[in-house]
mmCIF file of C-alpha atoms in Angstrom:
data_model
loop_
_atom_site.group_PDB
_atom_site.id
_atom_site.type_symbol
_atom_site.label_atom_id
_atom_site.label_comp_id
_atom_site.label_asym_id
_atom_site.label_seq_id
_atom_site.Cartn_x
_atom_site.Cartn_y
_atom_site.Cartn_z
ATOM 1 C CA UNK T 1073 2.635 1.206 -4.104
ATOM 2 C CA UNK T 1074 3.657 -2.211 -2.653
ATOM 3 C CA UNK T 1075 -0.272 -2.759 -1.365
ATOM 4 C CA UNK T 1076 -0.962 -2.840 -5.073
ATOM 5 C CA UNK T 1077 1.945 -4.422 -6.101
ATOM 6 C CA UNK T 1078 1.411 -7.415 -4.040
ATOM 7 C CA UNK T 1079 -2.466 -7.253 -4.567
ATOM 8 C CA UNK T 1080 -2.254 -7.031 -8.066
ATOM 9 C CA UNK T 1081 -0.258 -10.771 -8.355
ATOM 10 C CA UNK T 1082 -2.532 -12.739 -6.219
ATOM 11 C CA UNK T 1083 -5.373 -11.083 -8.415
ATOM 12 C CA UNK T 1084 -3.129 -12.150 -11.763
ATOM 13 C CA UNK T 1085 -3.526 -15.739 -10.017
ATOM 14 C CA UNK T 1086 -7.467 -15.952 -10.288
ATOM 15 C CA UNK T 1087 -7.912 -13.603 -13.196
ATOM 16 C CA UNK T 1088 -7.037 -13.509 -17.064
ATOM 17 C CA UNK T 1089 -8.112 -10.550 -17.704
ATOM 18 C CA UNK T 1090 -6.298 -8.170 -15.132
ATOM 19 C CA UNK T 1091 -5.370 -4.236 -15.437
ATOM 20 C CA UNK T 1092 -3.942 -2.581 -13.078
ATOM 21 C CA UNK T 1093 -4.635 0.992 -13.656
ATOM 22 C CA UNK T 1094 -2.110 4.177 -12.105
ATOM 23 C CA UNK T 1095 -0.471 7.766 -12.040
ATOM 24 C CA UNK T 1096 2.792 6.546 -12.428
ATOM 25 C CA UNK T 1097 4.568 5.423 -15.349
ATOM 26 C CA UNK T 1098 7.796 4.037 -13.608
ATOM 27 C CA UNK T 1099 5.681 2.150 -11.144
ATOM 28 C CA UNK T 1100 3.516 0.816 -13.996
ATOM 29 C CA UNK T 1101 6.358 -0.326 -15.895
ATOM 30 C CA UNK T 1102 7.134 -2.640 -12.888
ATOM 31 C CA UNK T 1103 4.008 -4.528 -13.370
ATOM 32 C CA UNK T 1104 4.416 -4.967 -17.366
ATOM 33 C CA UNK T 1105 8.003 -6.247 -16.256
ATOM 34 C CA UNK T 1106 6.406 -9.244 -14.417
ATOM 35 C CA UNK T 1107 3.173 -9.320 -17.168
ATOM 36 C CA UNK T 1108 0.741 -7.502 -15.696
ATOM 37 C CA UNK T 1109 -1.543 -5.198 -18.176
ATOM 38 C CA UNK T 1110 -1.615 -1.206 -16.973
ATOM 39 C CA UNK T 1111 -2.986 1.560 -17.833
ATOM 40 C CA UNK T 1112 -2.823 5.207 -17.083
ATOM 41 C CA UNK T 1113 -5.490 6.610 -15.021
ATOM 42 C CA UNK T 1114 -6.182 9.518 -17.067
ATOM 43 C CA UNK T 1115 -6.825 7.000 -20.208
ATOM 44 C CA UNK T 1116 -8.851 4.641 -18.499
ATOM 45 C CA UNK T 1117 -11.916 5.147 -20.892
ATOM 46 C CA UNK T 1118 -9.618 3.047 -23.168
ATOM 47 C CA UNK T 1119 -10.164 0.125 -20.877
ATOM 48 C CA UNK T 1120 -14.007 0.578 -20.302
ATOM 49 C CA UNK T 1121 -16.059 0.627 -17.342
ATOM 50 C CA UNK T 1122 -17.359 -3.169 -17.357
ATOM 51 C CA UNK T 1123 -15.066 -4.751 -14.527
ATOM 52 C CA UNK T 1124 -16.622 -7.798 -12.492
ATOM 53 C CA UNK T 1125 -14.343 -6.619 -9.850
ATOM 54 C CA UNK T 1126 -11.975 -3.407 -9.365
ATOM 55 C CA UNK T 1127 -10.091 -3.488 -6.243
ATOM 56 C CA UNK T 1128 -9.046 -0.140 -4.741
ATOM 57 C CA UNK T 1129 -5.509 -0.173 -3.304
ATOM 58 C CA UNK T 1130 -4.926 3.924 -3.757
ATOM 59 C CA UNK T 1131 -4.487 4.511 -0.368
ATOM 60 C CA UNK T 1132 -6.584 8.148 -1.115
ATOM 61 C CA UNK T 1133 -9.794 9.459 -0.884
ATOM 62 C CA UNK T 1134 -10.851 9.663 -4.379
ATOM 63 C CA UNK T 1135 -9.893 5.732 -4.805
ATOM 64 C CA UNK T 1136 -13.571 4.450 -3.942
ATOM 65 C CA UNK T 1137 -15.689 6.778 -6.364
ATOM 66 C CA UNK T 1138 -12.853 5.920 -9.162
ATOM 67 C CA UNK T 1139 -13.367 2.337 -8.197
ATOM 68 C CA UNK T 1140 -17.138 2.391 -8.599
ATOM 69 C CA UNK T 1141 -17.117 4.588 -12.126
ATOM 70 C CA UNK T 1142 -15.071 1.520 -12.867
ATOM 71 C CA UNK T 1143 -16.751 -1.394 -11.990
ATOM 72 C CA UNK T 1144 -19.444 -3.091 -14.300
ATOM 73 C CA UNK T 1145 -23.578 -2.789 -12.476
ATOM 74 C CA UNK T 1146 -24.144 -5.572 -9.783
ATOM 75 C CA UNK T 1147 -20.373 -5.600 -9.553
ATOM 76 C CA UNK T 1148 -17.899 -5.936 -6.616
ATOM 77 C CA UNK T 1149 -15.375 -2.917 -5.256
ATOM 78 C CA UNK T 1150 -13.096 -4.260 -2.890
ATOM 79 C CA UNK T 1151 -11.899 -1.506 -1.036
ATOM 80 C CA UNK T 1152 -8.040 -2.032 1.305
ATOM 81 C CA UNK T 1153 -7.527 1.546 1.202
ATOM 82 C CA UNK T 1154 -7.175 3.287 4.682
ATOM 83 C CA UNK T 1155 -6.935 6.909 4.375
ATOM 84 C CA UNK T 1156 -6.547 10.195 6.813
ATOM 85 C CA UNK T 1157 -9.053 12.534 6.331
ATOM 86 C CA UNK T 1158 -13.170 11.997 5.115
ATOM 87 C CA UNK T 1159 -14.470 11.432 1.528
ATOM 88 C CA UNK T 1160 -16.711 14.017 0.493
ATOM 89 C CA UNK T 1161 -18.461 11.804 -1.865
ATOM 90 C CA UNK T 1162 -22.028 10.801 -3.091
ATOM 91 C CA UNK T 1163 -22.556 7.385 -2.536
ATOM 92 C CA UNK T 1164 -25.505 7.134 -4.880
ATOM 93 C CA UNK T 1165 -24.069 5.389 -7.898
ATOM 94 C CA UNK T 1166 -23.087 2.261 -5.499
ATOM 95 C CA UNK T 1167 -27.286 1.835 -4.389
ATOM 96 C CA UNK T 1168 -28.021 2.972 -8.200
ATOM 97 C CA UNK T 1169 -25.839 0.669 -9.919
ATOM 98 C CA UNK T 1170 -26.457 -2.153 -7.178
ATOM 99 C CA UNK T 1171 -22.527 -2.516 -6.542
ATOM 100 C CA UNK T 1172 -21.190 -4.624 -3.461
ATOM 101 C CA UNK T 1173 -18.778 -3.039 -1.381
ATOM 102 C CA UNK T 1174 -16.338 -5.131 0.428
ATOM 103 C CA UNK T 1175 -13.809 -4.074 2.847
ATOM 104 C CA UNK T 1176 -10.365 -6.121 2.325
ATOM 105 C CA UNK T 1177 -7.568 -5.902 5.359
ATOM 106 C CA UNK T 1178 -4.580 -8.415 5.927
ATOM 107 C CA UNK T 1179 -4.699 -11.936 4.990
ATOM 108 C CA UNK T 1180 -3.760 -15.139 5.858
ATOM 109 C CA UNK T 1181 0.160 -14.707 6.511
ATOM 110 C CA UNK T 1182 1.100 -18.183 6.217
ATOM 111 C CA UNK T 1183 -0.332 -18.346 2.566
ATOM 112 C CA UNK T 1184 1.234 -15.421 1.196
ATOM 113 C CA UNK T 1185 4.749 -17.028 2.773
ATOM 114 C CA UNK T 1186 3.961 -19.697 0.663
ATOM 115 C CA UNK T 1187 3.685 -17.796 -2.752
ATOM 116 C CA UNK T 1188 6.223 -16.031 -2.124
ATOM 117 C CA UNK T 1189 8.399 -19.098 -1.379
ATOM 118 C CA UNK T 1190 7.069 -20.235 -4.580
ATOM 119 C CA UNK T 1191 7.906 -16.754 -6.314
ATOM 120 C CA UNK T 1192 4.382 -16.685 -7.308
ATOM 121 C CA UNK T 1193 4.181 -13.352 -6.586
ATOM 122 C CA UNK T 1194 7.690 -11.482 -6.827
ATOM 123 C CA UNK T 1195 9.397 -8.304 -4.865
ATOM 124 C CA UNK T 1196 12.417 -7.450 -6.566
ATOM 125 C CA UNK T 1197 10.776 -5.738 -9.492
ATOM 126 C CA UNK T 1198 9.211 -3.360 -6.972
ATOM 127 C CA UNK T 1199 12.408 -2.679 -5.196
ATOM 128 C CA UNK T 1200 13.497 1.034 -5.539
ATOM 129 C CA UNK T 1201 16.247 1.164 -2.750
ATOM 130 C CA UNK T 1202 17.964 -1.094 -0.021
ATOM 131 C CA UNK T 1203 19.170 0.088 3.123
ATOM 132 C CA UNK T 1204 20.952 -1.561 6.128
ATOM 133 C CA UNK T 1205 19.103 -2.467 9.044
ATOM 134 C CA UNK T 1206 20.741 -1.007 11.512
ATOM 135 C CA UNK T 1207 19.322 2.426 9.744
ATOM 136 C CA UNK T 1208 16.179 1.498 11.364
ATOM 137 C CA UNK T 1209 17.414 2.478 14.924
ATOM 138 C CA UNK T 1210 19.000 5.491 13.311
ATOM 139 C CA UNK T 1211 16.180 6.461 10.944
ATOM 140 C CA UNK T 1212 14.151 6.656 14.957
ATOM 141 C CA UNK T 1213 16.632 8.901 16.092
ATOM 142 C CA UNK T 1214 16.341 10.859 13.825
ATOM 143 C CA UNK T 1215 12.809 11.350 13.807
ATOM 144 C CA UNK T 1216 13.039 12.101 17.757
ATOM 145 C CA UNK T 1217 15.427 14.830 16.877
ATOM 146 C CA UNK T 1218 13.590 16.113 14.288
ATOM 147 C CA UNK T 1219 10.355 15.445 16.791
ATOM 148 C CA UNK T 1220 8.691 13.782 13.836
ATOM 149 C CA UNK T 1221 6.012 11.540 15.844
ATOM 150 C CA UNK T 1222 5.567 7.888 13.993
ATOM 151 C CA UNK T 1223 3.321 5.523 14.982
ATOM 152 C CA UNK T 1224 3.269 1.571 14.953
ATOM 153 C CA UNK T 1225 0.478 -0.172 16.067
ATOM 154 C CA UNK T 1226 -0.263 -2.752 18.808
ATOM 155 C CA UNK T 1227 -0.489 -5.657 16.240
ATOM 156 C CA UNK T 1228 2.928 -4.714 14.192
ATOM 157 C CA UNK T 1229 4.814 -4.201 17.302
ATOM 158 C CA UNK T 1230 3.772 -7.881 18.519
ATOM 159 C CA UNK T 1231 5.030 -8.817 14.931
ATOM 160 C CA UNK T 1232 8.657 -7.977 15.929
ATOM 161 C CA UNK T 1233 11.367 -9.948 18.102
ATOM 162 C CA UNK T 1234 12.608 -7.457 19.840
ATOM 163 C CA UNK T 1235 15.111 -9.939 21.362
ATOM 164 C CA UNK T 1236 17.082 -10.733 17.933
ATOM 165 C CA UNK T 1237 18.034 -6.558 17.515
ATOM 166 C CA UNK T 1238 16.261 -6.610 14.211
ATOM 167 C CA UNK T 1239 18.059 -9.880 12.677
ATOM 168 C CA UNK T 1240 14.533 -11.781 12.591
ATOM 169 C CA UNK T 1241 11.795 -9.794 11.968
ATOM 170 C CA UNK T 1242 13.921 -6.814 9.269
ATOM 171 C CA UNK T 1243 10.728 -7.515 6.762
ATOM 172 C CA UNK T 1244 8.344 -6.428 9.396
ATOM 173 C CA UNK T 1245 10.115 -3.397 10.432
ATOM 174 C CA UNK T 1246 11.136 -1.926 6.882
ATOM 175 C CA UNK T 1247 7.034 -2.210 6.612
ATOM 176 C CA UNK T 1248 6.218 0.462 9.567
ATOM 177 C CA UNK T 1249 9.518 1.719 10.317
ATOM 178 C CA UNK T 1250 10.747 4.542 7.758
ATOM 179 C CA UNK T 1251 14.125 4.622 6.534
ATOM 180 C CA UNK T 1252 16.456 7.317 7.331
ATOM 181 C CA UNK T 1253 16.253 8.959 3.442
ATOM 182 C CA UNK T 1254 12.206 8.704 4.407
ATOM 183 C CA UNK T 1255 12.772 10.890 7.415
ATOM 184 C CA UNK T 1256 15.204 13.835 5.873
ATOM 185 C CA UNK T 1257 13.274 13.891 3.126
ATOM 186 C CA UNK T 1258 9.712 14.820 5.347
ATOM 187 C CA UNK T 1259 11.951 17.071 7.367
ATOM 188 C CA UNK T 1260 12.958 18.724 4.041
ATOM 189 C CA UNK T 1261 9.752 19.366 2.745
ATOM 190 C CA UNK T 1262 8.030 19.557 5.494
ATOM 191 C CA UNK T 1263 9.678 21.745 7.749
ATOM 192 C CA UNK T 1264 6.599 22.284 10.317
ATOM 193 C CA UNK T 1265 6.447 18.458 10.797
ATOM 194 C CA UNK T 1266 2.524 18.100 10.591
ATOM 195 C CA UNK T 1267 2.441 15.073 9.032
ATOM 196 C CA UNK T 1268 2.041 11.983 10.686
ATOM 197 C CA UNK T 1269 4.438 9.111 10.285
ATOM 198 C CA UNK T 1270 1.986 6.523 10.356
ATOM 199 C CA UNK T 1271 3.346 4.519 7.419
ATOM 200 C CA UNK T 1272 0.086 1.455 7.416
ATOM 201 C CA UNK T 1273 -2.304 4.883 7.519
ATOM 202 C CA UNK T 1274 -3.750 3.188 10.875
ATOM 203 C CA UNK T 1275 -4.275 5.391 13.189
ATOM 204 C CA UNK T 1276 -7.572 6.030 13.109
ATOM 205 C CA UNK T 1277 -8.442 2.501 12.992
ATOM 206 C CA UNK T 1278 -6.326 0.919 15.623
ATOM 207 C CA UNK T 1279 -7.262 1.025 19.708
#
């Protein structure tokens, strides 16, 4: 997804020897466009199990005890994945293997402006669609029809100039605001609307 995406190129910048390992081919093929090794998840024993550091950007349960089969002994898992739900999982390998866990959240905005002013780290291969931005307002709309509940939280929404209609702030909103296609196609498949539209997968961590 784009956590990884953007995660993986800042990595690429401090490592040479960088896989980025996934479920998707299509999305993989994205990072060999711009250089970056992959690999298949379900192959990963051809890429061993000897990492200095893995960094978990899966967004899903089962993203830490991949991580940790992963990473070398006395290694580091970074972990940025927030998640819904509880991981039913034996820590036991992390005290065993004497691995350090470190949580990752946001970092410093003003540097990762700078790289990508520099195109250090690059968008455009991750770019699947483009929609306008007044589809934002309607995408909301539609959601309150639907009464598909969304959430953005209290540091997002202080993000966004909500005097300039969208003009200033579009990259913020296309991160926690879905896009109309997002909407119709939860509706779709999800006709009971019990999922939660909480796109950063903060709700449980946010006052």
């Amino acid at each position: 997804g784009r956590l990884a995406a953007m995660t993986a190129q800042v990595a690429a910048l401090h490592s040479r020897d960088l896989v980025v390992l996934g479920l998707n081919t299509k999305k993989l093929a994205a990072f060999e466009e711009i250089g970056i090794r992959t690999a298949v998840v379900e192959n990963r024993a051809e890429i061993g199990k000897d990492f200095d550091i893995v960094i978990d950007c899966t967004g899903k349960p089962n993203g830490l005890p991949l991580a940790v089969e992963l990473v070398k002994p006395q290694g580091t898992v970074v972990l940025k994945s927030t998640y819904h739900g509880t991981l039913d999982w034996n820590p036991a390998p992390i005290v065993i293997n004497e691995i350090t866990v470190v949580g990752s959240r946001c970092g410093p905005f003003e540097t990762a402006l700078d790289l990508l002013k520099e195109k250090k780290v690059q968008t455009k291969p991750f770019v699947t669609a483009v929609y306008r931005l007044d589809e934002f307002d309607k995408a909301v709309q539609r959601a309150r029809e639907l009464k598909i509940p969304f959430g953005i939280t209290p540091y997002y929404l202080s993000l966004m100039d909500l005097e300039s209609g969208g003009h200033r702030d579009k990259a913020v909103r296309a991160q926690v605001i879905p896009s109309l296609h997002y909407v119709n196609k939860l509706a779709e498949h999800n006709p009971k609307q019990e999922n939660y539209m909480d796109f950063m997968l903060e709700n449980d961590t946010s006052p």
